[in-house]
Structures are given as structure tokens and as C-alpha cells.
């Protein structure tokens, strides 16, 4: 039913939309008025309406069984949805490793500079660290001043 | 006592949490339309029954992902359409066979001649429907038989409304042409 549409006829979509009540207002009025006067568009519109009546009259038997019952034992048990882990943008995924690497490099560079300049580092001796010393804790040398003299 | 039927949205919410009774309610409400649609897409009662079951099993599995802004009706037709199209591809038959000729047509108390004419007309229409492409057939079925609006068809088939409008017009044009050819 390919129509050779004259220039002033509406497009086939407009006639189809009219059958479906999917066109409103003045556009609808114009198409209706045109179809009433144009034999080609009038016949097309009638054919579309006949098709609708015919399709709606097609027999419908239905499935004939209760689908809900027939699939009942094929439905898998619902498992609780796992909370999804929020995806971290890839740039931030490597941040801890990068920071650690930068820290190690900075420390290495600092120690290297110290060695190169010959600077000695005075490390404060903590009383708690005396357990690692050569003098036993509670030793008499501590009270006699031996420790300070380096004995 | 009038028992208020739960809406689709209420049933879906319960079914998402694992309530099988709520899901059974959804199935019973939509099984007729889904089966009718698949049967007309494929032309086989047996296959339609099997694929209707498959459609609802897929729906149960996908239900946790269902978005509240979607209509269950259009969503289930989307699954049905994909299932029917997959079956057509598996069969490698793009054009389906029309339904059997001994398929019961409604008599409505008419005389034998009128009944015969009516049956022949319906048979011609079934054959014409089978001659359409599956894409044209599904828009015609969803509109003319299932009564979906253009927006609902668009949601079900993942098409723009403009595409639905033009595809439907072309499908009608093709269908009318085949029917006219069979009557000539």
C-alpha cells in the first residue's frame, strides 16, 4: 500500500498517529479535515482503522496454565545484595604507595647530604634506652659517674 | 468485602526483598499479555508458553536491579521482546509461521457462513502479521493488542517516540498492503 502522496497530503505518520489519538489540537483537526476530503488519505485512514478492529478481534487463548505456579520451584532464592565497594578513582589508588616511596627517597637524600657534608648528628640519649647499653641497668657505674666518662 | 489489589510498584518492592507471593501476583497480572505478545511474535503456542516462563524467571533474577521510575509493565515487555527476538535468531527464521488455521475464532452466535468469512479474514490477518519484520510486528502488537502508548512502547523497546511513531506507520502500511493483496 505504498502511497504516491501528493504534496499537500499529510505524512503517513500523521494518519497513523490520528488513529492512535497521539496527535492533538489544530494539527489533528487539519488532518481530519484533509482525510475527509482526500480519497487517498481517507482510504488509508479507513484501512488503518479496519486493521485495528481486525487485530483486536484476533482470538486470545491465554497460556492456559498458572505461570506463577509452574515457575515457582525454578526461582532462585534471593540472596542479600552485598554492599558494593565504592570505587576509588585510579589516580588515588596508588596514593599510599606513592607517598611512602617519596618519603623514603626524601629520607635517603637527606642522609646522603649529611654524609657528604661530614656533619655529625647528636642524638639525645633517652634514659629508657639505657637497657641497650653496655652497662647493666642499676649498675654502680651509673652512680659513680663511669657512664658519663665512657667507661 | 473488597480486597484492595496491591499496585505493581508495591508488589515489585516486596518481590525485590524476596517475597515470592508478591512476585506471583505480578506474574498472574501480566502473564496473559506477555504470553499473547510472544505467541504472536513466534506463532507457536508451545514455544510461547516456554518463553513466557523464561521471561518471568529472567524478571525475578533481574528484579533487584529494577528502578522504581520504570513501569513494571513496560519492563516485562522489554524482557519478553528480547526473549522472543533471541528465539527468532536461534531459529534463524525471521518470518514466523502464522497460527494454525484450526485455531478457534470467536463465534459470537453468528451463522456458519459469517463465521467462515470471519475466520478467513482473521486467518488472512494472521498471515499478514507473520509477513512483517519482527521489528514491525512487535510495535503493532504492543500498540494494537496490548494497548501501550507511544511512550510506553518506546520504554519497552528502548526506542525514541519518534521512531515508534514512524515504525508503527510503516508497519501499518505494510500490513494493510499484505491484507489488501490477500483479498484481491
mmCIF file with all atom_site columns, C-alpha atoms in Angstrom, chain A residues 1-3 12-13 16-17 19-20 22 48 51-52 54-63 65-72 74-78, chain B residues 15-16 20 24 27-28 31 35-36 40 49 53 56-57 60 63-64 103-104 125-126 140 143-145 149-150 165-166 168-170 172-173 176-177:
data_model
loop_
_atom_site.group_PDB
_atom_site.id
_atom_site.type_symbol
_atom_site.label_atom_id
_atom_site.label_alt_id
_atom_site.label_comp_id
_atom_site.label_asym_id
_atom_site.label_entity_id
_atom_site.label_seq_id
_atom_site.pdbx_PDB_ins_code
_atom_site.Cartn_x
_atom_site.Cartn_y
_atom_site.Cartn_z
_atom_site.occupancy
_atom_site.B_iso_or_equiv
_atom_site.pdbx_formal_charge
_atom_site.auth_seq_id
_atom_site.auth_comp_id
_atom_site.auth_asym_id
_atom_site.auth_atom_id
_atom_site.pdbx_PDB_model_num
ATOM 1  C CA . UNK A 1 1   ? 0.000   0.000   0.000  1.00 0.00 ? 1   UNK A CA 1
ATOM 2  C CA . UNK A 1 2   ? 2.851   2.384   -0.782 1.00 0.00 ? 2   UNK A CA 1
ATOM 3  C CA . UNK A 1 3   ? 1.109   5.692   -1.405 1.00 0.00 ? 3   UNK A CA 1
ATOM 4  C CA . UNK A 1 12  ? 1.675   8.567   6.730  1.00 0.00 ? 12  UNK A CA 1
ATOM 5  C CA . UNK A 1 13  ? 2.929   9.012   10.321 1.00 0.00 ? 13  UNK A CA 1
ATOM 6  C CA . UNK A 1 16  ? -1.187  6.654   11.892 1.00 0.00 ? 16  UNK A CA 1
ATOM 7  C CA . UNK A 1 17  ? -0.931  8.998   14.914 1.00 0.00 ? 17  UNK A CA 1
ATOM 8  C CA . UNK A 1 19  ? -5.733  6.520   14.588 1.00 0.00 ? 19  UNK A CA 1
ATOM 9  C CA . UNK A 1 20  ? -3.812  6.235   17.875 1.00 0.00 ? 20  UNK A CA 1
ATOM 10 C CA . UNK A 1 22  ? -1.455  10.621  19.619 1.00 0.00 ? 22  UNK A CA 1
ATOM 11 C CA . UNK A 1 48  ? -5.747  1.607   9.427  1.00 0.00 ? 48  UNK A CA 1
ATOM 12 C CA . UNK A 1 51  ? -6.702  -3.180  10.797 1.00 0.00 ? 51  UNK A CA 1
ATOM 13 C CA . UNK A 1 52  ? -7.190  -2.123  14.385 1.00 0.00 ? 52  UNK A CA 1
ATOM 14 C CA . UNK A 1 54  ? -9.269  -6.913  12.943 1.00 0.00 ? 54  UNK A CA 1
ATOM 15 C CA . UNK A 1 55  ? -6.229  -7.160  15.217 1.00 0.00 ? 55  UNK A CA 1
ATOM 16 C CA . UNK A 1 56  ? -8.309  -6.624  18.330 1.00 0.00 ? 56  UNK A CA 1
ATOM 17 C CA . UNK A 1 57  ? -10.661 -9.397  17.197 1.00 0.00 ? 57  UNK A CA 1
ATOM 18 C CA . UNK A 1 58  ? -7.867  -11.954 16.912 1.00 0.00 ? 58  UNK A CA 1
ATOM 19 C CA . UNK A 1 59  ? -8.521  -14.909 19.224 1.00 0.00 ? 59  UNK A CA 1
ATOM 20 C CA . UNK A 1 60  ? -6.755  -14.971 22.545 1.00 0.00 ? 60  UNK A CA 1
ATOM 21 C CA . UNK A 1 61  ? -6.458  -18.280 24.337 1.00 0.00 ? 61  UNK A CA 1
ATOM 22 C CA . UNK A 1 62  ? -4.042  -17.250 27.072 1.00 0.00 ? 62  UNK A CA 1
ATOM 23 C CA . UNK A 1 63  ? -1.314  -19.511 28.445 1.00 0.00 ? 63  UNK A CA 1
ATOM 24 C CA . UNK A 1 65  ? -1.729  -22.593 32.994 1.00 0.00 ? 65  UNK A CA 1
ATOM 25 C CA . UNK A 1 66  ? -0.774  -20.601 36.043 1.00 0.00 ? 66  UNK A CA 1
ATOM 26 C CA . UNK A 1 67  ? 2.727   -19.442 35.131 1.00 0.00 ? 67  UNK A CA 1
ATOM 27 C CA . UNK A 1 68  ? 3.393   -18.362 38.722 1.00 0.00 ? 68  UNK A CA 1
ATOM 28 C CA . UNK A 1 69  ? 2.898   -21.941 39.926 1.00 0.00 ? 69  UNK A CA 1
ATOM 29 C CA . UNK A 1 70  ? 4.765   -23.512 37.022 1.00 0.00 ? 70  UNK A CA 1
ATOM 30 C CA . UNK A 1 71  ? 7.920   -21.466 37.611 1.00 0.00 ? 71  UNK A CA 1
ATOM 31 C CA . UNK A 1 72  ? 7.703   -21.433 41.418 1.00 0.00 ? 72  UNK A CA 1
ATOM 32 C CA . UNK A 1 74  ? 12.677  -22.537 39.334 1.00 0.00 ? 74  UNK A CA 1
ATOM 33 C CA . UNK A 1 75  ? 13.063  -19.208 41.105 1.00 0.00 ? 75  UNK A CA 1
ATOM 34 C CA . UNK A 1 76  ? 16.420  -18.987 42.809 1.00 0.00 ? 76  UNK A CA 1
ATOM 35 C CA . UNK A 1 77  ? 16.383  -17.826 46.433 1.00 0.00 ? 77  UNK A CA 1
ATOM 36 C CA . UNK A 1 78  ? 17.013  -14.131 46.794 1.00 0.00 ? 78  UNK A CA 1
ATOM 37 C CA . UNK B 2 15  ? 9.317   -9.110  45.437 1.00 0.00 ? 15  UNK B CA 1
ATOM 38 C CA . UNK B 2 16  ? 12.678  -7.332  45.393 1.00 0.00 ? 16  UNK B CA 1
ATOM 39 C CA . UNK B 2 20  ? 7.516   -14.849 46.238 1.00 0.00 ? 20  UNK B CA 1
ATOM 40 C CA . UNK B 2 24  ? 3.342   -14.496 41.874 1.00 0.00 ? 24  UNK B CA 1
ATOM 41 C CA . UNK B 2 27  ? 3.113   -12.870 37.174 1.00 0.00 ? 27  UNK B CA 1
ATOM 42 C CA . UNK B 2 28  ? -0.637  -13.533 37.284 1.00 0.00 ? 28  UNK B CA 1
ATOM 43 C CA . UNK B 2 31  ? 1.127   -13.443 32.121 1.00 0.00 ? 31  UNK B CA 1
ATOM 44 C CA . UNK B 2 35  ? 2.094   -14.866 26.511 1.00 0.00 ? 35  UNK B CA 1
ATOM 45 C CA . UNK B 2 36  ? -0.134  -13.260 23.848 1.00 0.00 ? 36  UNK B CA 1
ATOM 46 C CA . UNK B 2 40  ? 2.086   -13.602 18.051 1.00 0.00 ? 40  UNK B CA 1
ATOM 47 C CA . UNK B 2 49  ? 4.392   -20.937 26.929 1.00 0.00 ? 49  UNK B CA 1
ATOM 48 C CA . UNK B 2 53  ? 8.030   -18.802 31.766 1.00 0.00 ? 53  UNK B CA 1
ATOM 49 C CA . UNK B 2 56  ? 9.278   -14.223 34.249 1.00 0.00 ? 56  UNK B CA 1
ATOM 50 C CA . UNK B 2 57  ? 12.258  -16.205 35.534 1.00 0.00 ? 57  UNK B CA 1
ATOM 51 C CA . UNK B 2 60  ? 12.804  -12.495 39.010 1.00 0.00 ? 60  UNK B CA 1
ATOM 52 C CA . UNK B 2 63  ? 14.320  -7.653  39.870 1.00 0.00 ? 63  UNK B CA 1
ATOM 53 C CA . UNK B 2 64  ? 16.961  -6.382  42.334 1.00 0.00 ? 64  UNK B CA 1
ATOM 54 C CA . UNK B 2 103 ? -7.338  -22.007 15.917 1.00 0.00 ? 103 UNK B CA 1
ATOM 55 C CA . UNK B 2 104 ? -10.715 -21.177 17.489 1.00 0.00 ? 104 UNK B CA 1
ATOM 56 C CA . UNK B 2 125 ? -4.678  -11.054 9.094  1.00 0.00 ? 125 UNK B CA 1
ATOM 57 C CA . UNK B 2 126 ? -2.607  -13.633 10.976 1.00 0.00 ? 126 UNK B CA 1
ATOM 58 C CA . UNK B 2 140 ? 1.990   -3.279  16.019 1.00 0.00 ? 140 UNK B CA 1
ATOM 59 C CA . UNK B 2 143 ? 0.087   -0.831  20.251 1.00 0.00 ? 143 UNK B CA 1
ATOM 60 C CA . UNK B 2 144 ? -2.959  -2.564  18.778 1.00 0.00 ? 144 UNK B CA 1
ATOM 61 C CA . UNK B 2 145 ? -3.318  -5.592  21.023 1.00 0.00 ? 145 UNK B CA 1
ATOM 62 C CA . UNK B 2 149 ? 1.076   4.315   24.331 1.00 0.00 ? 149 UNK B CA 1
ATOM 63 C CA . UNK B 2 150 ? 3.941   5.549   22.142 1.00 0.00 ? 150 UNK B CA 1
ATOM 64 C CA . UNK B 2 165 ? 5.684   6.681   15.519 1.00 0.00 ? 165 UNK B CA 1
ATOM 65 C CA . UNK B 2 166 ? 7.370   6.122   12.162 1.00 0.00 ? 166 UNK B CA 1
ATOM 66 C CA . UNK B 2 168 ? 4.245   1.949   13.569 1.00 0.00 ? 168 UNK B CA 1
ATOM 67 C CA . UNK B 2 169 ? 3.097   3.893   10.496 1.00 0.00 ? 169 UNK B CA 1
ATOM 68 C CA . UNK B 2 170 ? 5.343   1.784   8.214  1.00 0.00 ? 170 UNK B CA 1
ATOM 69 C CA . UNK B 2 172 ? 0.502   -0.436  9.341  1.00 0.00 ? 172 UNK B CA 1
ATOM 70 C CA . UNK B 2 173 ? 1.210   0.491   5.752  1.00 0.00 ? 173 UNK B CA 1
ATOM 71 C CA . UNK B 2 176 ? -2.631  -3.071  5.033  1.00 0.00 ? 176 UNK B CA 1
ATOM 72 C CA . UNK B 2 177 ? -0.797  -3.786  1.793  1.00 0.00 ? 177 UNK B CA 1
#
